[in-house]
CSV table of C-alpha atoms in Angstrom, one decimal:
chain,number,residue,atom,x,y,z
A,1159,UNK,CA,97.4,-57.2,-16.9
A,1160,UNK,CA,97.7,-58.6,-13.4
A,1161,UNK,CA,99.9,-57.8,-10.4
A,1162,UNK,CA,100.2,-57.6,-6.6
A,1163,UNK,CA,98.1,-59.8,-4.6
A,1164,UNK,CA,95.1,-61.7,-4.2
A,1165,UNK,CA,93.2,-64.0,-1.8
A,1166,UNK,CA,90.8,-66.6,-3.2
A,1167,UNK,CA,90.1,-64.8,-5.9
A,1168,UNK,CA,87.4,-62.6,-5.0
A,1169,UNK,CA,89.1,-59.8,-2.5
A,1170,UNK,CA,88.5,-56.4,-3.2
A,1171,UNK,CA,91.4,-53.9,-2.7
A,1172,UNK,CA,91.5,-51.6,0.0
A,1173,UNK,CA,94.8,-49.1,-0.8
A,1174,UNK,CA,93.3,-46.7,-2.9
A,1175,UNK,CA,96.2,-45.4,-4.7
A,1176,UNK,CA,96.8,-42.1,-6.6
A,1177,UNK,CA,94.7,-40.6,-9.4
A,1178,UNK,CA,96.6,-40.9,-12.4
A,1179,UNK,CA,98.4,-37.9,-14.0
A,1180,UNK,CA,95.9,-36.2,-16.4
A,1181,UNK,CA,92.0,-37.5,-14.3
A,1182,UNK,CA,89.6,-35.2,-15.6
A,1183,UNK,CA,86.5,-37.7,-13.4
A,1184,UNK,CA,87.0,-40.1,-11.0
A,1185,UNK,CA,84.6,-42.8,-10.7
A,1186,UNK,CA,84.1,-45.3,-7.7
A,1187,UNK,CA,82.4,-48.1,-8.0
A,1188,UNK,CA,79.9,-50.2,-5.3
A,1189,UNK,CA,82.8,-52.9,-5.3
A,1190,UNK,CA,85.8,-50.5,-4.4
A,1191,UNK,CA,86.8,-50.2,-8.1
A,1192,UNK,CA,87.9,-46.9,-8.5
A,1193,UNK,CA,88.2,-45.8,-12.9
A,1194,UNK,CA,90.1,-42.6,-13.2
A,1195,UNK,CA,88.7,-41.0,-16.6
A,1196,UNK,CA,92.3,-39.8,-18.0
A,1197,UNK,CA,92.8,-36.7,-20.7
A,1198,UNK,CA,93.6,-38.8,-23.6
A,1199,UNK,CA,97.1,-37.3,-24.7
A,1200,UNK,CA,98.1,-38.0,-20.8
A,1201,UNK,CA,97.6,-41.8,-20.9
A,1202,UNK,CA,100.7,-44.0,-19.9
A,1203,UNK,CA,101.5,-44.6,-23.7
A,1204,UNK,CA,102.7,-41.4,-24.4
A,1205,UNK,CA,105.3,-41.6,-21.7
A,1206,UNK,CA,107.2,-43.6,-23.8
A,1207,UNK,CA,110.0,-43.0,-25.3
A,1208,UNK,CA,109.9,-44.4,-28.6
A,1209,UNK,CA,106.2,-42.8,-28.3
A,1210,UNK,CA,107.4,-39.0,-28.4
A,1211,UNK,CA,106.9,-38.1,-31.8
A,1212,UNK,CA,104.2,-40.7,-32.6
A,1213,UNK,CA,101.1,-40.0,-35.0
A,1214,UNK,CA,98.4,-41.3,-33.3
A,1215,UNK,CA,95.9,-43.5,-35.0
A,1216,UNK,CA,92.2,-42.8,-33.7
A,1217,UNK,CA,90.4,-45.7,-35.6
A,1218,UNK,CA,91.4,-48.5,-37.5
A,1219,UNK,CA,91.2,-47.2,-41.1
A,1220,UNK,CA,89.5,-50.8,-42.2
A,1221,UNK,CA,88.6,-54.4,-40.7
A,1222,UNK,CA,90.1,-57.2,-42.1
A,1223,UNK,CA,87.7,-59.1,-44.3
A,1224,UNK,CA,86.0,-62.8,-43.0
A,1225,UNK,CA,86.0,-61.7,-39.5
A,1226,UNK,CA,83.6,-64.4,-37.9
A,1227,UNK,CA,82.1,-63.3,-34.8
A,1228,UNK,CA,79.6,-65.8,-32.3
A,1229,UNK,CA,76.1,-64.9,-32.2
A,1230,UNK,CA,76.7,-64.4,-28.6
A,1231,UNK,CA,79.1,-61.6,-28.1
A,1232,UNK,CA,76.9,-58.6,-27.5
A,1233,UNK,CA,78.1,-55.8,-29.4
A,1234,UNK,CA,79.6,-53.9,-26.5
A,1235,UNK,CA,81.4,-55.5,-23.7
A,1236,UNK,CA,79.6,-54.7,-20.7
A,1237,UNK,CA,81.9,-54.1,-17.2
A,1238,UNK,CA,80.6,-53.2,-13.5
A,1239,UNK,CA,81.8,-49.8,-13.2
A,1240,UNK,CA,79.8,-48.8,-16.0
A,1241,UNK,CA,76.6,-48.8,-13.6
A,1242,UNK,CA,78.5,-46.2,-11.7
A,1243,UNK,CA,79.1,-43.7,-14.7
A,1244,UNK,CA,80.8,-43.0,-18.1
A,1245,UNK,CA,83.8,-41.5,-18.8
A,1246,UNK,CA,83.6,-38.1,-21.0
A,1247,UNK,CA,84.5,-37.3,-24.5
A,1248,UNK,CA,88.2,-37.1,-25.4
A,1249,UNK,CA,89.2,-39.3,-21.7
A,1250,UNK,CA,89.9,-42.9,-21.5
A,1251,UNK,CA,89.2,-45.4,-18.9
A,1252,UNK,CA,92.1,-46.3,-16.4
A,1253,UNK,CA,91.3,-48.2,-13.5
A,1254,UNK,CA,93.5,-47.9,-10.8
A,1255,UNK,CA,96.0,-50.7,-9.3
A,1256,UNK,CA,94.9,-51.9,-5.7
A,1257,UNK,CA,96.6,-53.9,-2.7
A,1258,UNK,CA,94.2,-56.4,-4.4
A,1259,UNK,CA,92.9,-57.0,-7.8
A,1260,UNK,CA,89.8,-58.7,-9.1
A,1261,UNK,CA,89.0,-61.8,-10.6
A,1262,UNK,CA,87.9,-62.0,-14.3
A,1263,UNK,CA,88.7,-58.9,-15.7
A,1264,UNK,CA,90.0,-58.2,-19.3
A,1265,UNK,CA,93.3,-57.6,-20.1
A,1266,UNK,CA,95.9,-56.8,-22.5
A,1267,UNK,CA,99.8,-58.1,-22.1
A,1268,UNK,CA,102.6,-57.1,-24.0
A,1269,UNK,CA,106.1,-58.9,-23.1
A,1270,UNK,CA,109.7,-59.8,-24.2
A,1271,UNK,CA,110.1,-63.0,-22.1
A,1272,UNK,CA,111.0,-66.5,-22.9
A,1273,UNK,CA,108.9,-68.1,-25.8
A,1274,UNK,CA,106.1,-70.5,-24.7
A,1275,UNK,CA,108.2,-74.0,-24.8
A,1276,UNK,CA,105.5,-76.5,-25.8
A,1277,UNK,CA,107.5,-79.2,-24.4
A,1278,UNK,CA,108.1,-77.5,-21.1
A,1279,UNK,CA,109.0,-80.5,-19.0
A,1280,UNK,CA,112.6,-80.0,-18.4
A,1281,UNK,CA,112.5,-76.6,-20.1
A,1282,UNK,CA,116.3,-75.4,-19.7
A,1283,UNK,CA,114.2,-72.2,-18.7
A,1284,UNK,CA,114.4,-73.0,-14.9
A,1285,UNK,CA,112.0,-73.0,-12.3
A,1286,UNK,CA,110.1,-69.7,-13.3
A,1287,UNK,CA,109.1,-70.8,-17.0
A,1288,UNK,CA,108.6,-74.7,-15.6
A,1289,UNK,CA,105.7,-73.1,-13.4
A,1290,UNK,CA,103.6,-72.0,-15.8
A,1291,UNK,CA,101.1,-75.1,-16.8
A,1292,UNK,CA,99.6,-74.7,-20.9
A,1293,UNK,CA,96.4,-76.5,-22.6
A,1294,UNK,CA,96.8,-74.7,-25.8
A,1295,UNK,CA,96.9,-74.9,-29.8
A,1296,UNK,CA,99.3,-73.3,-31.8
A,1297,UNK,CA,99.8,-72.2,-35.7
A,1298,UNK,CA,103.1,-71.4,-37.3
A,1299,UNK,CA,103.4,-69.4,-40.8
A,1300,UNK,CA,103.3,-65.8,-41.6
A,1301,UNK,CA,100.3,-63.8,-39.7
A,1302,UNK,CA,98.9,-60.3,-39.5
A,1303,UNK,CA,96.3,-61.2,-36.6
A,1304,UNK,CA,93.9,-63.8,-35.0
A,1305,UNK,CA,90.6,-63.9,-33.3
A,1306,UNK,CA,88.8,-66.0,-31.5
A,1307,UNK,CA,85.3,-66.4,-29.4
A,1308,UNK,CA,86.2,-67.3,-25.7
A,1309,UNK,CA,83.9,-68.8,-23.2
A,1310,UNK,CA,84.7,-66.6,-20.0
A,1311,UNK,CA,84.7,-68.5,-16.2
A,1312,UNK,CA,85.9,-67.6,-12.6
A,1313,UNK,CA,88.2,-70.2,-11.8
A,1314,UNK,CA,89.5,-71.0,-8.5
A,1315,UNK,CA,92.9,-69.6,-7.9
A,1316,UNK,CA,94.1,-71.3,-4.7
A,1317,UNK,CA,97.4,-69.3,-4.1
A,1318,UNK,CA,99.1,-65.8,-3.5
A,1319,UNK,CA,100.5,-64.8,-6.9
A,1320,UNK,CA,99.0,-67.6,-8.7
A,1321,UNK,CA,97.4,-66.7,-12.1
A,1322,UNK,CA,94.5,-68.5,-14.8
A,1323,UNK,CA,94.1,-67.0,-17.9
A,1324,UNK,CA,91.9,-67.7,-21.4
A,1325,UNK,CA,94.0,-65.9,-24.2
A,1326,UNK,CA,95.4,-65.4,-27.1
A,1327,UNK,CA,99.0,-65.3,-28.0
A,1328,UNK,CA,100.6,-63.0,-31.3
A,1329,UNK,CA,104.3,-64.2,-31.3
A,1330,UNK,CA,107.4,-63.3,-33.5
A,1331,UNK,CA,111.5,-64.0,-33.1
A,1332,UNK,CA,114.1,-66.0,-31.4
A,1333,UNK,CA,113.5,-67.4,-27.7
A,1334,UNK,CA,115.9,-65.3,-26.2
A,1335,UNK,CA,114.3,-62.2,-27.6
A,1336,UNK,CA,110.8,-63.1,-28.3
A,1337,UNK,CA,108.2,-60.4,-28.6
A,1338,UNK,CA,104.3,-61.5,-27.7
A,1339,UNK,CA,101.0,-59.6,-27.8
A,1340,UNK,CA,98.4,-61.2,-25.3
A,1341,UNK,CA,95.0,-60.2,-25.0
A,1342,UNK,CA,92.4,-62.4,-23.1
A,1343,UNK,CA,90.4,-62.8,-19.7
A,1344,UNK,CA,92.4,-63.6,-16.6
A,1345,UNK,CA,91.5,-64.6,-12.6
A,1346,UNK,CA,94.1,-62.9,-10.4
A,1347,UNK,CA,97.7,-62.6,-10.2
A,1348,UNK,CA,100.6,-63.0,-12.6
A,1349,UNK,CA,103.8,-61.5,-11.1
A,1350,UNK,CA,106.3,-62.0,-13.7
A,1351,UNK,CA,108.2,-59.0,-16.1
A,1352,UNK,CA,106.1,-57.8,-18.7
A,1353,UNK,CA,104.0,-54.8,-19.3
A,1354,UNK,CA,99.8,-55.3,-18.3
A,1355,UNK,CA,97.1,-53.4,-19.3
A,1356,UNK,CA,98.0,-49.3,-18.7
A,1357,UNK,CA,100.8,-50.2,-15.9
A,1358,UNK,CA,103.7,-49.7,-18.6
A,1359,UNK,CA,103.8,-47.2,-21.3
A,1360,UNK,CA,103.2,-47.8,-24.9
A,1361,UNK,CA,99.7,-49.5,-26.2
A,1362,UNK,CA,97.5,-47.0,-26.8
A,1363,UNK,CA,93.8,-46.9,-25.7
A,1364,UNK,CA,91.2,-44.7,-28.1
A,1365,UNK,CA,88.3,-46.1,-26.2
A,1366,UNK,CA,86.3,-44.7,-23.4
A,1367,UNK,CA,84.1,-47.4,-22.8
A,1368,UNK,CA,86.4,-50.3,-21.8
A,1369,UNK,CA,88.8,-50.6,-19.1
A,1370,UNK,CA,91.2,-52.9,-19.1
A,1371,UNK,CA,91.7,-54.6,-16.0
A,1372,UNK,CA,88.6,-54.2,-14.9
A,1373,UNK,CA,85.7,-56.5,-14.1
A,1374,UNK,CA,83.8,-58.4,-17.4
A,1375,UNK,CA,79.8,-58.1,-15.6
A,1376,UNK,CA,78.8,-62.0,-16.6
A,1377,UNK,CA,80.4,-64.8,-16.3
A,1378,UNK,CA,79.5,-68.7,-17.9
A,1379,UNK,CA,77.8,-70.9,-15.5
A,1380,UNK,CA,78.0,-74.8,-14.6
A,1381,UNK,CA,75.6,-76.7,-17.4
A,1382,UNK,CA,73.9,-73.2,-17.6
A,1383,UNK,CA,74.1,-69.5,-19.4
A,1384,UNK,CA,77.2,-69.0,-20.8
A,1385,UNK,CA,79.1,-66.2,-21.5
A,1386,UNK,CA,82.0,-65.4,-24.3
A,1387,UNK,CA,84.2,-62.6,-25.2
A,1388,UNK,CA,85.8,-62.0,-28.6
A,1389,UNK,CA,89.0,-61.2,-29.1
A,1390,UNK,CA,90.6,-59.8,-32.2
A,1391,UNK,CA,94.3,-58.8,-32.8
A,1392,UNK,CA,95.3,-56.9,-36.1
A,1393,UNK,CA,97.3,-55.1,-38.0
A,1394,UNK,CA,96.6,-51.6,-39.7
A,1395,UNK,CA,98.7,-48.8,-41.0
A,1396,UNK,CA,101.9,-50.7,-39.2
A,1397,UNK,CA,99.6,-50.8,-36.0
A,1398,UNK,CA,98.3,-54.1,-33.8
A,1399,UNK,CA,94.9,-53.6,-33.0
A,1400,UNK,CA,93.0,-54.7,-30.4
A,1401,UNK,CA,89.4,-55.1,-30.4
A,1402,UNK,CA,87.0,-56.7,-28.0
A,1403,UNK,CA,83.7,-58.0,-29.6
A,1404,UNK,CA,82.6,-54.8,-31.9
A,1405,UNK,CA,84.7,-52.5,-30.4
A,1406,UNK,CA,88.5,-51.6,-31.2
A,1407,UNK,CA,89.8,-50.5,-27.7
A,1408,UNK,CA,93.4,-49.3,-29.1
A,1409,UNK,CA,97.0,-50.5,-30.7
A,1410,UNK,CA,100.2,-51.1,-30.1
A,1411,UNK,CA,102.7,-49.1,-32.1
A,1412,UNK,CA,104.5,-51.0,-34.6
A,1413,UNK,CA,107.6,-49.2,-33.3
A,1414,UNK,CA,107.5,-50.7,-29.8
A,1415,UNK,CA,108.6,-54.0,-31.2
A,1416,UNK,CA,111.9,-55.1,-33.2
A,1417,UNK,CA,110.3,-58.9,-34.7
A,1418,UNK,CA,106.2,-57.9,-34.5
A,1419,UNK,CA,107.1,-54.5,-36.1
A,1420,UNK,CA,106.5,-56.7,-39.5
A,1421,UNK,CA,104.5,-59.8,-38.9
A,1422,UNK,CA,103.6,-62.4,-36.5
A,1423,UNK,CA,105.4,-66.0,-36.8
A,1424,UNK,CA,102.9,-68.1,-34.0
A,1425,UNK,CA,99.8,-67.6,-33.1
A,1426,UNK,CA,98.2,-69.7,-30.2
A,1427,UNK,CA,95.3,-69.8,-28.4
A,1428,UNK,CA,94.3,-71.1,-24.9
A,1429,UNK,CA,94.6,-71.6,-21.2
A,1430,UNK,CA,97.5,-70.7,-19.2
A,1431,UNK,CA,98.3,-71.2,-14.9
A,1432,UNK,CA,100.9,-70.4,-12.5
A,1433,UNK,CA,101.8,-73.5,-9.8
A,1434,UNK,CA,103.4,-71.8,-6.9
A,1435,UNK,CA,104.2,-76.0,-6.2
A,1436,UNK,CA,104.0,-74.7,-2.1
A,1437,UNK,CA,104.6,-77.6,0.0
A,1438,UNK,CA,106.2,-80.0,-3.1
A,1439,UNK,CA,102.5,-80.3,-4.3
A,1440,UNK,CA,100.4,-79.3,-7.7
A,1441,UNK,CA,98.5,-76.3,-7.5
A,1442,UNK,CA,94.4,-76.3,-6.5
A,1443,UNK,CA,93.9,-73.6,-9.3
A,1444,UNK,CA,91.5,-74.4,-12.3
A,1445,UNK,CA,92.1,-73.7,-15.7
A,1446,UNK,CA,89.2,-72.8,-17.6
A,1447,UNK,CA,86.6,-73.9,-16.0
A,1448,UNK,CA,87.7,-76.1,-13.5
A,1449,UNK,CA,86.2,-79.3,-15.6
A,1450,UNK,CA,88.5,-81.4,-18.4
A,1451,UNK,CA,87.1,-80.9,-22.2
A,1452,UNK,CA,85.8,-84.7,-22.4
A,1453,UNK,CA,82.7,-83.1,-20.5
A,1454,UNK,CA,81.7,-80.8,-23.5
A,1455,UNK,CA,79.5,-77.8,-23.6
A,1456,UNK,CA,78.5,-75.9,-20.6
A,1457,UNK,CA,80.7,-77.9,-17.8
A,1458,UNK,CA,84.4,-77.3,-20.3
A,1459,UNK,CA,85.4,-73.6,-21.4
A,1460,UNK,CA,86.1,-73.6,-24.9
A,1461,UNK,CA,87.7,-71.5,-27.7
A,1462,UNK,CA,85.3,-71.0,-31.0
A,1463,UNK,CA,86.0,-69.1,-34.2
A,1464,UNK,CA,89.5,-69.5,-34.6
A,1465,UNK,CA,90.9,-67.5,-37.1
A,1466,UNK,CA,93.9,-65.9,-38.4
A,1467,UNK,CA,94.6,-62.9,-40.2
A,1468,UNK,CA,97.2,-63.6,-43.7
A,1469,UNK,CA,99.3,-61.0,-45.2
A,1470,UNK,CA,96.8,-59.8,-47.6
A,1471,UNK,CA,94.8,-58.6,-44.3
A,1472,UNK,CA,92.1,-60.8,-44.8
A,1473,UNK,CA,90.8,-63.7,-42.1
A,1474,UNK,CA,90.9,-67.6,-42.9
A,1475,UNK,CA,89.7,-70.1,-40.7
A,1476,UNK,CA,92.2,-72.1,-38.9
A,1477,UNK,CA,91.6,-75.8,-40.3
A,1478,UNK,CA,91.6,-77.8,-37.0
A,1479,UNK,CA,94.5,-80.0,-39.0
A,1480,UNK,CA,96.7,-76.9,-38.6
A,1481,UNK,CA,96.3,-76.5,-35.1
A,1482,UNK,CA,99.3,-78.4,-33.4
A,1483,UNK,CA,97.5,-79.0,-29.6
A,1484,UNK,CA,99.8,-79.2,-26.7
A,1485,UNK,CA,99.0,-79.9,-23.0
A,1486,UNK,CA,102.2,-79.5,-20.4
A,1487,UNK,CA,100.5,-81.7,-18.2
A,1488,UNK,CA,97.5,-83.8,-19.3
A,1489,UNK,CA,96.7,-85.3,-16.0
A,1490,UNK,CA,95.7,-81.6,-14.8
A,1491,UNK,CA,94.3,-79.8,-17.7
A,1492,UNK,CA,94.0,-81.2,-20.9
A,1493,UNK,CA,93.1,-79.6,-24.8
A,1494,UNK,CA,90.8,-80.9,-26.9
A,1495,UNK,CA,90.2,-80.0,-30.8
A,1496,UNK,CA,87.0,-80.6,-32.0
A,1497,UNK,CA,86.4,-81.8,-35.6
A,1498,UNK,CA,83.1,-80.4,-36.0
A,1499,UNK,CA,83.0,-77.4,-37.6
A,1500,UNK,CA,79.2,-77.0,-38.0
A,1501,UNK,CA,76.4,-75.0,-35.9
A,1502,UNK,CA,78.3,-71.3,-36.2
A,1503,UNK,CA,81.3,-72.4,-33.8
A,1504,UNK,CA,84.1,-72.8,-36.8
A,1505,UNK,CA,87.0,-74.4,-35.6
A,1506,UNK,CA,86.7,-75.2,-31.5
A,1507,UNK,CA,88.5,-76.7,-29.2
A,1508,UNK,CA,87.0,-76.9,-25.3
A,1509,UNK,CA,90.6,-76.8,-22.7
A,1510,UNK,CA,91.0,-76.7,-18.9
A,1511,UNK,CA,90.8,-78.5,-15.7
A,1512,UNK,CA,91.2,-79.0,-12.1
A,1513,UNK,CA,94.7,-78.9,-11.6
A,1514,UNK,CA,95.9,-80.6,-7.9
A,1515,UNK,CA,94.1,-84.6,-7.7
A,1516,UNK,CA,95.2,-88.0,-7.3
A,1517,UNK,CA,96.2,-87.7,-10.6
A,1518,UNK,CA,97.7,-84.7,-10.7
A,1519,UNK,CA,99.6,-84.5,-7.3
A,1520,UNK,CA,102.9,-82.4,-8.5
């Protein structure tokens, strides 16, 4: 997912590191992206220990039923490096980590870290966990998966190791042990434990054509085009899957987890920031799009088709009524369902905002 350091959000690293074990092609793109095309049974996930004797799943044997998708994702997601080549038959995508890393690129995250508190004022969590700033909406029950369209943006990230994310959350077990699944669009950096994208061993990419981490080509617009993403997270065969509008880019073993190796209890979906809090005051860094959700489509990023996957593997609509919305600080990015349901969006909810104002000044 994200790492090192950034600058404003639109840097481009300079230290190109080492090819990764197993590069069959290398490709450099105009921006400094550099994809290293990596023999598929030499990817990170295979490095893993619990991964030794593993069976590999190339495909998803089935989709789950019901799965609503926006007229507007195209069927493939389209990055920048892709104007600069293809990786080959039987390789996968990997790009490399820079001194620098680009603003919003897709991503993956899987963690064990302290469960999103949805009342994180005072969180006995500390400092760390009381830094990162929520607009989101959450479901509790028994799940197999969730989607969701996502409007994609560039927002402003004002700080070193500050972080803005759109994503979705797969949750199961206790707070001192929680496992997650994250999968979403991000603008720079998150510097916190967990494993991101193809830095740690274990999910497992069967798709050349997306790289995670790298670059999503379009982005939405002020009161203009905009641009969404979908995100789906499922189950098959004991595996979570991961696919990104049409295309399933890999899984994540069942056996990496203890409490997701059966079923999800949360899902949520959302906006997520770091506050670095330097000099005693709130963060500059946008959530979404930078604009609150009272200003509606085209100026507020939004979530549509929100669904989850039950137990029978089959995808229901999330009832706005179900959805429990929670904002850690309203003042400087706020959530708002919408009760509309009509005009192909299903269940909605637009989320974000400026962060750092006269009403938001810690």
């Amino acid at each position: 997912m994200l790492s090192d350091r950034f600058v404003d959000g639109r840097s481009i690293g300079t230290t190109k590191l080492v090819k990764h074990k197993g590069t069959i092609k290398t490709i450099e793109t105009e921006d400094g992206d550099i994809i290293d095309c990596v023999d598929f049974y030499q990817q990170p996930a295979f490095d893993h220990p619990l991964l030794k004797n593993h069976t590999i799943q190339m495909k998803p044997s089935s989709i789950p039923s019901d799965l609503k998708a926006n007229s507007s994702e195209p069927d493939q997601l389209f990055q920048n490096w892709h104007q600069s080549g293809q990786c080959p038959e039987a390789t996968i995508p990997i790009r490399r980590t820079q001194g620098n890393q680009h603003p919003r690129d897709l991503y993956h995250f899987k963690q064990r870290r302290a469960r999103l508190n949805h009342s994180l004022d005072g969180a006995s969590d500390g400092d760390v966990l009381s830094s990162h700033e929520y607009a989101t909406a959450y479901l509790g029950g028994n799940f197999h998966g969730a989607h969701a369209t996502i409007n994609v943006w560039q927002p402003t990230v004002s700080n070193d190791g500050e972080m803005s994310i759109g994503q979705i959350w797969v949750v199961a077990g206790p707070d001192d042990k929680v496992n997650t699944m994250e999968a979403g669009w991000r603008s720079d950096g998150y510097q916190n434990t967990g494993c991101h994208n193809l830095e740690c061993p274990g999910f497992v990419q069967t798709n050349k054509k997306v790289a995670l981490g790298s670059p999503i080509g379009d982005i939405s617009s002020y009161n203009s085009k905009q641009t969404n993403i979908g995100i789906t997270i499922y189950k098959n065969e004991g595996n979570w899957w991961l696919k990104v509008n049409d295309q399933p880019v890999g899984y994540w073993p069942s056996s990496l987890f203890t409490y997701l190796a059966n079923s999800a209890t949360e899902l949520t979906w959302g906006g997520e920031i770091y506050n670095s809090k330097i000099g005693g005051v709130h963060t500059k860094t946008q959530m979404g799009s930078g604009h609150f959700p009272s200003e509606g489509y085209g100026k507020a990023s939004y979530f549509r088709n929100i669904q989850y996957v039950d137990t029978n593997g089959i995808f229901k609509d999330v009832e706005a009524g179900q959805l429990t919305p929670d904002a850690t600080k309203p003042s400087c990015y706020n959530i708002n369902l919408q009760s509309d349901t009509s005009g192909g969006s299903g269940t909605n909810f637009y989320f974000g905002g400026p962060g750092y104002s006269d009403k938001c000044p810690k």
